[in-house]
């Protein structure tokens, strides 16, 4: 089997597995918050891929071909799924206080290990990049995602509360 086929199958399997998980999990979050978290996850990934992963910086490549392919789209599709699963588990386990840094650390480790697996299948081809950099990026993005999620939920709850008060009059 060629490297392109292995790469494509890796992306297809994990993309479909992620979609399956997202749709099988009971809905916990408001749809607006879900959409914003998934969009933010994709925007951060695309932003990095098109800045530090492209010339003139060019620290890594995603997938095998330099042009847009189905494989590339599937790779990008994994980021919103990952962001959603991160926030879903964060909310489900009601992570609070000192457990927040531990949760972020665990999820960042998971992301780095998954990226190492993806590297074996040539989803990522490092040039002047290393996994330790990815770990730091994951730490930052998970912290940012957590902050944004908490802000969104606070705003959502306030909006819902205000609507209920308004309806009572």
mmCIF file with all atom_site columns, C-alpha atoms in Angstrom:
data_model
loop_
_atom_site.group_PDB
_atom_site.id
_atom_site.type_symbol
_atom_site.label_atom_id
_atom_site.label_alt_id
_atom_site.label_comp_id
_atom_site.label_asym_id
_atom_site.label_entity_id
_atom_site.label_seq_id
_atom_site.pdbx_PDB_ins_code
_atom_site.Cartn_x
_atom_site.Cartn_y
_atom_site.Cartn_z
_atom_site.occupancy
_atom_site.B_iso_or_equiv
_atom_site.pdbx_formal_charge
_atom_site.auth_seq_id
_atom_site.auth_comp_id
_atom_site.auth_asym_id
_atom_site.auth_atom_id
_atom_site.pdbx_PDB_model_num
ATOM 1   C CA . UNK A 1 1   ? 0.000   0.000  0.000  1.00 0.00 ? 1   UNK A CA 1
ATOM 2   C CA . UNK A 1 2   ? 1.436   3.398  -0.962 1.00 0.00 ? 2   UNK A CA 1
ATOM 3   C CA . UNK A 1 3   ? 2.195   6.120  1.572  1.00 0.00 ? 3   UNK A CA 1
ATOM 4   C CA . UNK A 1 4   ? -0.624  8.239  0.105  1.00 0.00 ? 4   UNK A CA 1
ATOM 5   C CA . UNK A 1 5   ? -3.146  5.454  0.673  1.00 0.00 ? 5   UNK A CA 1
ATOM 6   C CA . UNK A 1 6   ? -1.937  4.860  4.233  1.00 0.00 ? 6   UNK A CA 1
ATOM 7   C CA . UNK A 1 7   ? -2.179  8.592  4.886  1.00 0.00 ? 7   UNK A CA 1
ATOM 8   C CA . UNK A 1 8   ? -5.681  8.778  3.416  1.00 0.00 ? 8   UNK A CA 1
ATOM 9   C CA . UNK A 1 9   ? -6.927  5.745  5.376  1.00 0.00 ? 9   UNK A CA 1
ATOM 10  C CA . UNK A 1 10  ? -5.526  7.118  8.624  1.00 0.00 ? 10  UNK A CA 1
ATOM 11  C CA . UNK A 1 11  ? -7.405  10.379 8.048  1.00 0.00 ? 11  UNK A CA 1
ATOM 12  C CA . UNK A 1 12  ? -10.630 8.661  6.974  1.00 0.00 ? 12  UNK A CA 1
ATOM 13  C CA . UNK A 1 13  ? -10.656 6.274  9.949  1.00 0.00 ? 13  UNK A CA 1
ATOM 14  C CA . UNK A 1 14  ? -9.985  8.913  12.592 1.00 0.00 ? 14  UNK A CA 1
ATOM 15  C CA . UNK A 1 15  ? -12.275 11.491 10.995 1.00 0.00 ? 15  UNK A CA 1
ATOM 16  C CA . UNK A 1 16  ? -15.175 9.019  10.850 1.00 0.00 ? 16  UNK A CA 1
ATOM 17  C CA . UNK A 1 17  ? -14.429 7.774  14.373 1.00 0.00 ? 17  UNK A CA 1
ATOM 18  C CA . UNK A 1 18  ? -14.499 11.378 15.598 1.00 0.00 ? 18  UNK A CA 1
ATOM 19  C CA . UNK A 1 19  ? -17.774 12.125 13.800 1.00 0.00 ? 19  UNK A CA 1
ATOM 20  C CA . UNK A 1 20  ? -19.255 8.931  15.242 1.00 0.00 ? 20  UNK A CA 1
ATOM 21  C CA . UNK A 1 21  ? -18.222 9.919  18.777 1.00 0.00 ? 21  UNK A CA 1
ATOM 22  C CA . UNK A 1 22  ? -19.573 13.462 18.443 1.00 0.00 ? 22  UNK A CA 1
ATOM 23  C CA . UNK A 1 23  ? -22.956 12.275 17.173 1.00 0.00 ? 23  UNK A CA 1
ATOM 24  C CA . UNK A 1 24  ? -23.265 9.388  19.656 1.00 0.00 ? 24  UNK A CA 1
ATOM 25  C CA . UNK A 1 25  ? -22.563 11.474 22.735 1.00 0.00 ? 25  UNK A CA 1
ATOM 26  C CA . UNK A 1 26  ? -25.630 12.928 24.448 1.00 0.00 ? 26  UNK A CA 1
ATOM 27  C CA . UNK A 1 27  ? -26.009 16.637 23.785 1.00 0.00 ? 27  UNK A CA 1
ATOM 28  C CA . UNK A 1 28  ? -24.643 18.587 26.755 1.00 0.00 ? 28  UNK A CA 1
ATOM 29  C CA . UNK A 1 29  ? -23.829 21.962 25.326 1.00 0.00 ? 29  UNK A CA 1
ATOM 30  C CA . UNK A 1 30  ? -25.893 24.653 23.645 1.00 0.00 ? 30  UNK A CA 1
ATOM 31  C CA . UNK A 1 31  ? -25.583 24.394 19.863 1.00 0.00 ? 31  UNK A CA 1
ATOM 32  C CA . UNK A 1 32  ? -24.290 27.968 19.604 1.00 0.00 ? 32  UNK A CA 1
ATOM 33  C CA . UNK A 1 33  ? -21.474 27.241 22.046 1.00 0.00 ? 33  UNK A CA 1
ATOM 34  C CA . UNK A 1 34  ? -20.670 23.991 20.232 1.00 0.00 ? 34  UNK A CA 1
ATOM 35  C CA . UNK A 1 35  ? -20.449 25.767 16.874 1.00 0.00 ? 35  UNK A CA 1
ATOM 36  C CA . UNK A 1 36  ? -18.248 28.541 18.276 1.00 0.00 ? 36  UNK A CA 1
ATOM 37  C CA . UNK A 1 37  ? -15.851 26.092 19.976 1.00 0.00 ? 37  UNK A CA 1
ATOM 38  C CA . UNK A 1 38  ? -15.596 23.944 16.841 1.00 0.00 ? 38  UNK A CA 1
ATOM 39  C CA . UNK A 1 39  ? -15.060 27.008 14.644 1.00 0.00 ? 39  UNK A CA 1
ATOM 40  C CA . UNK A 1 40  ? -12.397 28.340 16.985 1.00 0.00 ? 40  UNK A CA 1
ATOM 41  C CA . UNK A 1 41  ? -10.607 24.964 16.981 1.00 0.00 ? 41  UNK A CA 1
ATOM 42  C CA . UNK A 1 42  ? -10.549 24.945 13.189 1.00 0.00 ? 42  UNK A CA 1
ATOM 43  C CA . UNK A 1 43  ? -9.481  28.600 12.947 1.00 0.00 ? 43  UNK A CA 1
ATOM 44  C CA . UNK A 1 44  ? -6.504  28.079 15.261 1.00 0.00 ? 44  UNK A CA 1
ATOM 45  C CA . UNK A 1 45  ? -5.363  24.997 13.310 1.00 0.00 ? 45  UNK A CA 1
ATOM 46  C CA . UNK A 1 46  ? -5.735  26.688 9.923  1.00 0.00 ? 46  UNK A CA 1
ATOM 47  C CA . UNK A 1 47  ? -4.063  29.807 11.235 1.00 0.00 ? 47  UNK A CA 1
ATOM 48  C CA . UNK A 1 48  ? -1.031  27.850 12.373 1.00 0.00 ? 48  UNK A CA 1
ATOM 49  C CA . UNK A 1 49  ? -0.910  25.720 9.224  1.00 0.00 ? 49  UNK A CA 1
ATOM 50  C CA . UNK A 1 50  ? -0.966  28.843 7.053  1.00 0.00 ? 50  UNK A CA 1
ATOM 51  C CA . UNK A 1 51  ? 1.585   30.781 9.098  1.00 0.00 ? 51  UNK A CA 1
ATOM 52  C CA . UNK A 1 52  ? 4.262   28.603 10.692 1.00 0.00 ? 52  UNK A CA 1
ATOM 53  C CA . UNK A 1 53  ? 3.501   25.630 8.424  1.00 0.00 ? 53  UNK A CA 1
ATOM 54  C CA . UNK A 1 54  ? 3.869   27.610 5.190  1.00 0.00 ? 54  UNK A CA 1
ATOM 55  C CA . UNK A 1 55  ? 6.665   29.642 3.591  1.00 0.00 ? 55  UNK A CA 1
ATOM 56  C CA . UNK A 1 56  ? 8.547   31.676 4.613  1.00 0.00 ? 56  UNK A CA 1
ATOM 57  C CA . UNK A 1 57  ? 8.568   30.018 8.071  1.00 0.00 ? 57  UNK A CA 1
ATOM 58  C CA . UNK A 1 58  ? 7.639   26.508 6.814  1.00 0.00 ? 58  UNK A CA 1
ATOM 59  C CA . UNK A 1 59  ? 8.309   24.397 9.930  1.00 0.00 ? 59  UNK A CA 1
ATOM 60  C CA . UNK A 1 60  ? 6.185   21.426 8.861  1.00 0.00 ? 60  UNK A CA 1
ATOM 61  C CA . UNK A 1 61  ? 3.907   20.074 6.146  1.00 0.00 ? 61  UNK A CA 1
ATOM 62  C CA . UNK A 1 62  ? 0.467   18.596 6.570  1.00 0.00 ? 62  UNK A CA 1
ATOM 63  C CA . UNK A 1 63  ? -0.167  15.501 4.505  1.00 0.00 ? 63  UNK A CA 1
ATOM 64  C CA . UNK A 1 64  ? 1.849   14.459 1.492  1.00 0.00 ? 64  UNK A CA 1
ATOM 65  C CA . UNK A 1 65  ? 0.704   16.749 -1.299 1.00 0.00 ? 65  UNK A CA 1
ATOM 66  C CA . UNK A 1 66  ? 1.334   20.506 -1.170 1.00 0.00 ? 66  UNK A CA 1
ATOM 67  C CA . UNK A 1 67  ? -2.097  21.290 -2.641 1.00 0.00 ? 67  UNK A CA 1
ATOM 68  C CA . UNK A 1 68  ? -5.602  20.934 -1.194 1.00 0.00 ? 68  UNK A CA 1
ATOM 69  C CA . UNK A 1 69  ? -6.755  17.315 -1.226 1.00 0.00 ? 69  UNK A CA 1
ATOM 70  C CA . UNK A 1 70  ? -9.464  15.233 0.431  1.00 0.00 ? 70  UNK A CA 1
ATOM 71  C CA . UNK A 1 71  ? -6.832  14.098 2.916  1.00 0.00 ? 71  UNK A CA 1
ATOM 72  C CA . UNK A 1 72  ? -6.107  17.712 3.899  1.00 0.00 ? 72  UNK A CA 1
ATOM 73  C CA . UNK A 1 73  ? -9.809  18.451 4.384  1.00 0.00 ? 73  UNK A CA 1
ATOM 74  C CA . UNK A 1 74  ? -10.177 15.355 6.590  1.00 0.00 ? 74  UNK A CA 1
ATOM 75  C CA . UNK A 1 75  ? -7.161  16.456 8.633  1.00 0.00 ? 75  UNK A CA 1
ATOM 76  C CA . UNK A 1 76  ? -8.683  19.900 9.160  1.00 0.00 ? 76  UNK A CA 1
ATOM 77  C CA . UNK A 1 77  ? -11.974 18.233 10.098 1.00 0.00 ? 77  UNK A CA 1
ATOM 78  C CA . UNK A 1 78  ? -10.320 16.489 13.030 1.00 0.00 ? 78  UNK A CA 1
ATOM 79  C CA . UNK A 1 79  ? -9.556  19.798 14.786 1.00 0.00 ? 79  UNK A CA 1
ATOM 80  C CA . UNK A 1 80  ? -13.182 20.859 15.417 1.00 0.00 ? 80  UNK A CA 1
ATOM 81  C CA . UNK A 1 81  ? -13.963 17.319 16.548 1.00 0.00 ? 81  UNK A CA 1
ATOM 82  C CA . UNK A 1 82  ? -11.017 17.344 18.946 1.00 0.00 ? 82  UNK A CA 1
ATOM 83  C CA . UNK A 1 83  ? -11.991 20.775 20.292 1.00 0.00 ? 83  UNK A CA 1
ATOM 84  C CA . UNK A 1 84  ? -15.545 19.605 20.846 1.00 0.00 ? 84  UNK A CA 1
ATOM 85  C CA . UNK A 1 85  ? -14.476 16.390 22.606 1.00 0.00 ? 85  UNK A CA 1
ATOM 86  C CA . UNK A 1 86  ? -12.100 18.385 24.829 1.00 0.00 ? 86  UNK A CA 1
ATOM 87  C CA . UNK A 1 87  ? -14.860 20.776 25.911 1.00 0.00 ? 87  UNK A CA 1
ATOM 88  C CA . UNK A 1 88  ? -17.434 17.993 26.175 1.00 0.00 ? 88  UNK A CA 1
ATOM 89  C CA . UNK A 1 89  ? -15.253 16.076 28.637 1.00 0.00 ? 89  UNK A CA 1
ATOM 90  C CA . UNK A 1 90  ? -14.296 19.266 30.465 1.00 0.00 ? 90  UNK A CA 1
ATOM 91  C CA . UNK A 1 91  ? -17.990 20.029 30.985 1.00 0.00 ? 91  UNK A CA 1
ATOM 92  C CA . UNK A 1 92  ? -19.055 16.433 31.672 1.00 0.00 ? 92  UNK A CA 1
ATOM 93  C CA . UNK A 1 93  ? -16.444 15.935 34.383 1.00 0.00 ? 93  UNK A CA 1
ATOM 94  C CA . UNK A 1 94  ? -17.167 19.430 35.742 1.00 0.00 ? 94  UNK A CA 1
ATOM 95  C CA . UNK A 1 95  ? -13.449 20.215 35.851 1.00 0.00 ? 95  UNK A CA 1
ATOM 96  C CA . UNK A 1 96  ? -12.838 23.028 38.332 1.00 0.00 ? 96  UNK A CA 1
ATOM 97  C CA . UNK A 1 97  ? -10.105 24.649 40.397 1.00 0.00 ? 97  UNK A CA 1
ATOM 98  C CA . UNK A 1 98  ? -6.752  22.925 40.556 1.00 0.00 ? 98  UNK A CA 1
ATOM 99  C CA . UNK A 1 99  ? -7.966  20.157 38.251 1.00 0.00 ? 99  UNK A CA 1
ATOM 100 C CA . UNK A 1 100 ? -8.143  22.548 35.282 1.00 0.00 ? 100 UNK A CA 1
ATOM 101 C CA . UNK A 1 101 ? -4.332  22.648 34.760 1.00 0.00 ? 101 UNK A CA 1
ATOM 102 C CA . UNK A 1 102 ? -4.204  18.861 35.189 1.00 0.00 ? 102 UNK A CA 1
ATOM 103 C CA . UNK A 1 103 ? -6.974  18.382 32.609 1.00 0.00 ? 103 UNK A CA 1
ATOM 104 C CA . UNK A 1 104 ? -5.229  20.739 30.161 1.00 0.00 ? 104 UNK A CA 1
ATOM 105 C CA . UNK A 1 105 ? -1.932  18.929 30.734 1.00 0.00 ? 105 UNK A CA 1
ATOM 106 C CA . UNK A 1 106 ? -3.535  15.512 30.110 1.00 0.00 ? 106 UNK A CA 1
ATOM 107 C CA . UNK A 1 107 ? -5.357  16.636 26.963 1.00 0.00 ? 107 UNK A CA 1
ATOM 108 C CA . UNK A 1 108 ? -2.206  18.348 25.636 1.00 0.00 ? 108 UNK A CA 1
ATOM 109 C CA . UNK A 1 109 ? -0.279  15.129 26.212 1.00 0.00 ? 109 UNK A CA 1
ATOM 110 C CA . UNK A 1 110 ? -2.996  13.174 24.400 1.00 0.00 ? 110 UNK A CA 1
ATOM 111 C CA . UNK A 1 111 ? -2.858  15.659 21.480 1.00 0.00 ? 111 UNK A CA 1
ATOM 112 C CA . UNK A 1 112 ? 0.914   15.371 21.253 1.00 0.00 ? 112 UNK A CA 1
ATOM 113 C CA . UNK A 1 113 ? 0.815   11.556 21.330 1.00 0.00 ? 113 UNK A CA 1
ATOM 114 C CA . UNK A 1 114 ? -1.907  11.541 18.658 1.00 0.00 ? 114 UNK A CA 1
ATOM 115 C CA . UNK A 1 115 ? 0.194   13.909 16.535 1.00 0.00 ? 115 UNK A CA 1
ATOM 116 C CA . UNK A 1 116 ? 3.157   11.544 16.895 1.00 0.00 ? 116 UNK A CA 1
ATOM 117 C CA . UNK A 1 117 ? 0.934   8.730  15.624 1.00 0.00 ? 117 UNK A CA 1
ATOM 118 C CA . UNK A 1 118 ? -0.208  10.944 12.752 1.00 0.00 ? 118 UNK A CA 1
ATOM 119 C CA . UNK A 1 119 ? 3.431   11.722 11.978 1.00 0.00 ? 119 UNK A CA 1
ATOM 120 C CA . UNK A 1 120 ? 4.086   8.003  11.448 1.00 0.00 ? 120 UNK A CA 1
ATOM 121 C CA . UNK A 1 121 ? 1.334   8.052  8.784  1.00 0.00 ? 121 UNK A CA 1
ATOM 122 C CA . UNK A 1 122 ? 2.774   11.230 7.201  1.00 0.00 ? 122 UNK A CA 1
ATOM 123 C CA . UNK A 1 123 ? -0.175  13.395 8.200  1.00 0.00 ? 123 UNK A CA 1
ATOM 124 C CA . UNK A 1 124 ? 2.500   15.729 9.557  1.00 0.00 ? 124 UNK A CA 1
ATOM 125 C CA . UNK A 1 125 ? 5.999   15.931 8.134  1.00 0.00 ? 125 UNK A CA 1
ATOM 126 C CA . UNK A 1 126 ? 8.277   17.905 10.435 1.00 0.00 ? 126 UNK A CA 1
ATOM 127 C CA . UNK A 1 127 ? 11.018  20.082 9.011  1.00 0.00 ? 127 UNK A CA 1
ATOM 128 C CA . UNK A 1 128 ? 12.226  22.407 11.768 1.00 0.00 ? 128 UNK A CA 1
ATOM 129 C CA . UNK A 1 129 ? 9.454   21.348 14.146 1.00 0.00 ? 129 UNK A CA 1
ATOM 130 C CA . UNK A 1 130 ? 9.418   18.957 17.095 1.00 0.00 ? 130 UNK A CA 1
ATOM 131 C CA . UNK A 1 131 ? 6.715   17.367 19.226 1.00 0.00 ? 131 UNK A CA 1
ATOM 132 C CA . UNK A 1 132 ? 7.732   19.433 22.223 1.00 0.00 ? 132 UNK A CA 1
ATOM 133 C CA . UNK A 1 133 ? 6.665   22.541 20.279 1.00 0.00 ? 133 UNK A CA 1
ATOM 134 C CA . UNK A 1 134 ? 3.313   20.922 19.548 1.00 0.00 ? 134 UNK A CA 1
ATOM 135 C CA . UNK A 1 135 ? 2.889   20.187 23.242 1.00 0.00 ? 135 UNK A CA 1
ATOM 136 C CA . UNK A 1 136 ? 3.404   23.877 24.049 1.00 0.00 ? 136 UNK A CA 1
ATOM 137 C CA . UNK A 1 137 ? 0.959   24.887 21.323 1.00 0.00 ? 137 UNK A CA 1
ATOM 138 C CA . UNK A 1 138 ? -1.604  22.435 22.709 1.00 0.00 ? 138 UNK A CA 1
ATOM 139 C CA . UNK A 1 139 ? -1.116  23.815 26.225 1.00 0.00 ? 139 UNK A CA 1
ATOM 140 C CA . UNK A 1 140 ? -1.770  27.330 24.976 1.00 0.00 ? 140 UNK A CA 1
ATOM 141 C CA . UNK A 1 141 ? -4.718  26.446 22.742 1.00 0.00 ? 141 UNK A CA 1
ATOM 142 C CA . UNK A 1 142 ? -6.391  24.271 25.388 1.00 0.00 ? 142 UNK A CA 1
ATOM 143 C CA . UNK A 1 143 ? -6.022  27.059 27.938 1.00 0.00 ? 143 UNK A CA 1
ATOM 144 C CA . UNK A 1 144 ? -7.469  29.545 25.444 1.00 0.00 ? 144 UNK A CA 1
ATOM 145 C CA . UNK A 1 145 ? -10.305 27.158 24.551 1.00 0.00 ? 145 UNK A CA 1
ATOM 146 C CA . UNK A 1 146 ? -11.110 26.668 28.234 1.00 0.00 ? 146 UNK A CA 1
ATOM 147 C CA . UNK A 1 147 ? -11.204 30.417 28.860 1.00 0.00 ? 147 UNK A CA 1
ATOM 148 C CA . UNK A 1 148 ? -13.396 31.038 25.804 1.00 0.00 ? 148 UNK A CA 1
ATOM 149 C CA . UNK A 1 149 ? -15.724 28.163 26.739 1.00 0.00 ? 149 UNK A CA 1
ATOM 150 C CA . UNK A 1 150 ? -16.160 29.455 30.287 1.00 0.00 ? 150 UNK A CA 1
ATOM 151 C CA . UNK A 1 151 ? -16.880 32.934 28.920 1.00 0.00 ? 151 UNK A CA 1
ATOM 152 C CA . UNK A 1 152 ? -19.373 31.588 26.376 1.00 0.00 ? 152 UNK A CA 1
ATOM 153 C CA . UNK A 1 153 ? -21.215 29.516 28.977 1.00 0.00 ? 153 UNK A CA 1
ATOM 154 C CA . UNK A 1 154 ? -21.351 32.433 31.416 1.00 0.00 ? 154 UNK A CA 1
ATOM 155 C CA . UNK A 1 155 ? -22.758 34.642 28.655 1.00 0.00 ? 155 UNK A CA 1
ATOM 156 C CA . UNK A 1 156 ? -25.179 31.932 27.541 1.00 0.00 ? 156 UNK A CA 1
ATOM 157 C CA . UNK A 1 157 ? -26.490 31.375 31.071 1.00 0.00 ? 157 UNK A CA 1
ATOM 158 C CA . UNK A 1 158 ? -26.924 35.110 31.596 1.00 0.00 ? 158 UNK A CA 1
ATOM 159 C CA . UNK A 1 159 ? -28.771 35.442 28.290 1.00 0.00 ? 159 UNK A CA 1
ATOM 160 C CA . UNK A 1 160 ? -31.084 32.537 29.115 1.00 0.00 ? 160 UNK A CA 1
ATOM 161 C CA . UNK A 1 161 ? -31.739 33.973 32.581 1.00 0.00 ? 161 UNK A CA 1
ATOM 162 C CA . UNK A 1 162 ? -32.478 37.422 31.113 1.00 0.00 ? 162 UNK A CA 1
ATOM 163 C CA . UNK A 1 163 ? -34.907 35.898 28.587 1.00 0.00 ? 163 UNK A CA 1
ATOM 164 C CA . UNK A 1 164 ? -36.757 34.072 31.362 1.00 0.00 ? 164 UNK A CA 1
ATOM 165 C CA . UNK A 1 165 ? -37.061 37.292 33.387 1.00 0.00 ? 165 UNK A CA 1
ATOM 166 C CA . UNK A 1 166 ? -38.247 39.140 30.284 1.00 0.00 ? 166 UNK A CA 1
ATOM 167 C CA . UNK A 1 167 ? -40.898 36.491 29.525 1.00 0.00 ? 167 UNK A CA 1
ATOM 168 C CA . UNK A 1 168 ? -42.278 36.716 33.056 1.00 0.00 ? 168 UNK A CA 1
ATOM 169 C CA . UNK A 1 169 ? -43.364 40.314 32.499 1.00 0.00 ? 169 UNK A CA 1
#
